[in-house]
């Protein structure tokens, strides 16, 4: 897939203003816009794919989906990671309509929606139109999930026109139609970097599972899950199973995220394809954001998980952390959660910059932490050389957005919520099928609390935790470092104030 990098000027975007132009520096995301009145080409479609690259940043979409939850926080460490309180405000649910990452995420996602719409409008083949339809639905899903409204602009409309705005329900139905078309036209080749029939089915399953949230008259619940919607989740999950996707075998959980996941993964459905010579979607952010400065490779010494979340794993559960061949024996880094004394190449016990032992602790203070406090998470990890050095091109892990473990647990949840599986599986049998190869114990029953916890254990740090907590009506519960419950209006982010000011069709969300 060709990657195109240059600067572009986009006029009249729905996310910026009702009129006018804004110059966007595209060196980071490598996107391009279809020329007005032109025909959409494969290169234009690649420009839409390139807009996905922003999803791999540790900020913006990923931060909005992870930091407000019970599995991630960004503690301030002296003068490090203060960032005007941006990370703390996300974790404590004290953001406002002027929060920088909320504004930037709105722009990034709506750029994706607009560019996909351009390609769809001017596509001359069903293949290009179907791939762009999937991509538009993906970007729109994130907008609807985070903000609850979807501005929409006809690419051929004059720059002076004011974009229309879909309600959450209208946008949900719009996404479903896009994905149904995509499913009918896309191929079945399991190429993670290209929209496929299974990718459309996986996103459809996720939308139907969340449909009660997106069509609810009350922000934040309570939610009523329709059996028909749950049956659709099961239908799409079964199609993906029939297509041949499977869980990784025992002892191979981290294979979905390792440097050779392009070849070794059995369950990755959609994401960004990376190779050493071309890394559009950097997975390096995922290990850099937690690694200490003195580890190999060195990192930014930032984000941590919460002790209670770490303790939700059984000691025997591979997902909690393992010594990974070719990684731990070369640089000392383990896959999964890192807690306690840390080691470098040759098994040398590492130290902090001040000379104290580098011991990652369970305790961490969101406002005032030392450089060693907090449990770190390394779900993705680099590919070291045999001599223990880590080359710059060690980040060729494909970046995963949709995978089979998620789909299976969505099916289990849909059955738990009243859906019927024609194959006769139960929620309990599916959850145990996910747990068993990971070394976790066999459960005797499954309820909502168990299901949410299992989704956390399987999908931690993949950008789905906020979505799950909201659906289970647990997002506003107190957690460590956020001792009081927050208002349900926090289940939606505010529409950026400048967007509201320039488009009268946008209405600020409740509570802001």
Coordinates of N, CA and C in Angstrom, one line a residue, residues 146-228:
X146 N -17.1 9.0 21.1 CA -16.5 10.0 22.0 C -17.3 11.2 22.2
X147 N -18.0 11.6 21.1 CA -18.7 13.0 21.1 C -20.2 12.9 21.0
X148 N -20.7 11.8 20.4 CA -22.2 11.7 20.3 C -22.8 12.4 19.2
X149 N -22.1 13.1 18.4 CA -22.7 13.8 17.2 C -21.7 13.7 16.1
X150 N -22.2 13.8 14.9 CA -21.4 13.6 13.7 C -21.7 14.7 12.7
X151 N -20.8 15.7 12.6 CA -20.9 16.7 11.5 C -20.7 16.0 10.1
X152 N -21.4 16.5 9.1 CA -21.3 15.8 7.8 C -21.4 16.9 6.7
X153 N -20.5 16.8 5.8 CA -20.4 17.7 4.7 C -20.3 17.0 3.3
X154 N -21.1 17.4 2.4 CA -21.0 17.0 1.0 C -19.8 17.6 0.4
X155 N -18.8 16.7 -0.1 CA -17.6 17.3 -0.7 C -17.8 18.3 -1.8
X156 N -18.9 18.2 -2.5 CA -19.2 19.1 -3.6 C -20.0 20.3 -3.2
X157 N -20.3 20.4 -1.9 CA -21.0 21.6 -1.5 C -20.1 22.8 -1.5
X158 N -20.6 24.0 -1.7 CA -19.7 25.2 -1.6 C -19.1 25.4 -0.3
X159 N -18.0 26.1 -0.2 CA -17.3 26.3 1.0 C -18.1 27.1 2.0
X160 N -19.0 27.9 1.5 CA -19.9 28.7 2.4 C -21.0 27.9 3.1
X161 N -21.2 26.7 2.7 CA -22.3 25.9 3.3 C -22.0 25.5 4.7
X162 N -23.0 25.4 5.5 CA -22.8 24.9 6.9 C -23.1 23.4 6.9
X163 N -22.1 22.7 7.5 CA -22.3 21.2 7.6 C -23.5 20.8 8.4
X164 N -24.2 19.8 7.9 CA -25.3 19.2 8.7 C -24.7 18.4 9.9
X165 N -25.5 18.0 10.8 CA -25.0 17.3 11.9 C -26.0 16.1 12.2
X166 N -25.5 14.9 12.2 CA -26.3 13.7 12.5 C -26.3 13.5 14.0
X167 N -27.5 13.1 14.5 CA -27.6 12.7 15.9 C -26.9 11.4 16.1
X168 N -26.7 11.0 17.3 CA -26.0 9.7 17.6 C -26.7 8.5 16.9
X169 N -28.0 8.5 17.0 CA -28.8 7.5 16.4 C -28.7 7.5 14.9
X170 N -28.8 8.7 14.3 CA -28.7 8.8 12.8 C -27.3 8.3 12.4
X171 N -26.3 8.7 13.1 CA -24.9 8.4 12.7 C -24.7 6.9 12.8
X172 N -25.3 6.3 13.8 CA -25.2 4.8 14.0 C -25.8 4.1 12.8
X173 N -27.0 4.5 12.4 CA -27.6 3.8 11.3 C -26.9 4.1 10.0
X174 N -26.3 5.2 9.9 CA -25.4 5.6 8.7 C -24.2 4.7 8.6
X175 N -23.6 4.5 9.8 CA -22.4 3.6 9.8 C -22.8 2.2 9.4
X176 N -23.9 1.7 9.9 CA -24.3 0.3 9.6 C -24.5 0.2 8.1
X177 N -25.1 1.1 7.5 CA -25.3 1.0 6.0 C -23.9 1.0 5.3
X178 N -23.0 1.9 5.7 CA -21.7 1.9 5.1 C -21.0 0.5 5.2
X179 N -21.1 -0.1 6.4 CA -20.5 -1.3 6.6 C -21.1 -2.5 5.9
X180 N -22.4 -2.4 5.8 CA -23.2 -3.5 5.1 C -22.7 -3.4 3.6
X181 N -22.6 -2.3 3.1 CA -22.1 -2.1 1.7 C -20.7 -2.7 1.6
X182 N -19.8 -2.3 2.5 CA -18.4 -2.7 2.5 C -18.4 -4.2 2.6
X183 N -19.1 -4.8 3.5 CA -19.1 -6.3 3.7 C -19.5 -7.0 2.4
X184 N -20.4 -6.4 1.6 CA -20.9 -7.1 0.4 C -19.9 -7.0 -0.7
X185 N -19.0 -6.1 -0.7 CA -18.1 -5.8 -1.8 C -16.6 -6.2 -1.5
X186 N -16.2 -6.3 -0.2 CA -14.8 -6.5 0.1 C -14.4 -8.0 0.0
X187 N -13.1 -8.2 -0.2 CA -12.6 -9.5 -0.3 C -12.4 -10.2 1.1
X188 N -11.9 -11.4 1.1 CA -11.6 -12.1 2.3 C -10.2 -12.3 2.6
X189 N -9.3 -11.8 1.8 CA -7.8 -12.0 2.1 C -7.5 -11.3 3.4
X190 N -6.8 -12.1 4.3 CA -6.5 -11.6 5.7 C -5.3 -10.7 5.7
X191 N -5.4 -9.6 5.1 CA -4.3 -8.6 5.1 C -4.7 -7.5 6.1
X192 N -4.0 -7.4 7.2 CA -4.3 -6.5 8.3 C -4.4 -5.1 7.8
X193 N -3.6 -4.7 6.8 CA -3.6 -3.3 6.4 C -4.6 -2.9 5.4
X194 N -5.5 -3.8 5.0 CA -6.5 -3.5 4.0 C -7.9 -3.9 4.5
X195 N -8.8 -3.0 4.3 CA -10.2 -3.3 4.8 C -10.7 -4.6 4.1
X196 N -11.2 -5.5 4.9 CA -11.7 -6.8 4.4 C -13.1 -7.1 4.8
X197 N -13.7 -8.1 4.3 CA -15.0 -8.5 4.8 C -15.0 -8.8 6.3
X198 N -14.0 -9.4 6.8 CA -14.0 -9.7 8.3 C -13.9 -8.4 9.1
X199 N -13.1 -7.4 8.5 CA -13.0 -6.1 9.2 C -14.3 -5.4 9.3
X200 N -15.1 -5.4 8.2 CA -16.4 -4.8 8.2 C -17.3 -5.6 9.2
X201 N -17.2 -6.9 9.3 CA -18.1 -7.7 10.2 C -17.7 -7.4 11.6
X202 N -16.4 -7.3 11.9 CA -15.9 -7.0 13.3 C -16.4 -5.6 13.7
X203 N -16.4 -4.6 12.9 CA -16.9 -3.3 13.3 C -18.4 -3.3 13.4
X204 N -19.1 -4.0 12.5 CA -20.5 -4.1 12.7 C -20.9 -4.8 14.0
X205 N -20.2 -5.8 14.4 CA -20.5 -6.5 15.7 C -20.3 -5.5 16.8
X206 N -19.2 -4.7 16.8 CA -19.0 -3.7 17.8 C -20.1 -2.6 17.9
X207 N -20.6 -2.2 16.7 CA -21.6 -1.2 16.7 C -22.9 -1.7 17.2
X208 N -23.3 -2.9 16.8 CA -24.5 -3.5 17.4 C -24.4 -3.8 18.9
X209 N -23.2 -4.1 19.3 CA -23.1 -4.4 20.8 C -23.3 -3.1 21.5
X210 N -22.9 -1.9 20.9 CA -23.0 -0.6 21.6 C -24.2 0.2 21.2
X211 N -25.1 -0.4 20.4 CA -26.2 0.3 19.8 C -27.2 0.8 20.9
X212 N -27.3 0.1 22.0 CA -28.2 0.5 23.1 C -27.6 1.8 23.7
X213 N -26.3 1.9 23.8 CA -25.6 3.1 24.3 C -25.9 4.3 23.3
X214 N -25.7 4.1 22.0 CA -25.7 5.1 21.1 C -27.1 5.6 20.7
X215 N -28.1 4.8 21.0 CA -29.5 5.2 20.8 C -30.3 5.5 22.0
X216 N -29.6 5.5 23.2 CA -30.3 5.7 24.4 C -30.8 7.2 24.5
X217 N -31.9 7.4 25.1 CA -32.4 8.8 25.3 C -31.7 9.5 26.5
X218 N -31.0 8.7 27.3 CA -30.3 9.2 28.5 C -28.9 9.0 28.4
X219 N -28.1 10.0 28.5 CA -26.6 9.9 28.4 C -26.1 9.2 29.6
X220 N -25.3 8.1 29.4 CA -24.7 7.4 30.4 C -25.6 6.2 31.0
X221 N -26.8 6.0 30.5 CA -27.6 4.9 30.9 C -28.7 5.3 31.8
X222 N -29.5 4.3 32.2 CA -29.4 2.9 32.0 C -29.7 2.5 30.6
X223 N -29.1 1.4 30.1 CA -29.2 0.9 28.7 C -30.1 -0.4 28.7
X224 N -30.8 -0.5 27.6 CA -31.6 -1.7 27.4 C -31.1 -2.3 26.1
X225 N -30.6 -3.5 26.1 CA -30.0 -4.1 25.0 C -31.1 -5.0 24.3
X226 N -31.4 -4.7 23.0 CA -32.4 -5.4 22.2 C -31.8 -6.8 21.8
X227 N -32.7 -7.8 21.9 CA -32.2 -9.1 21.5 C -31.8 -9.2 20.0
X228 N -32.5 -8.4 19.2 CA -32.2 -8.4 17.8 C -30.8 -7.9 17.5

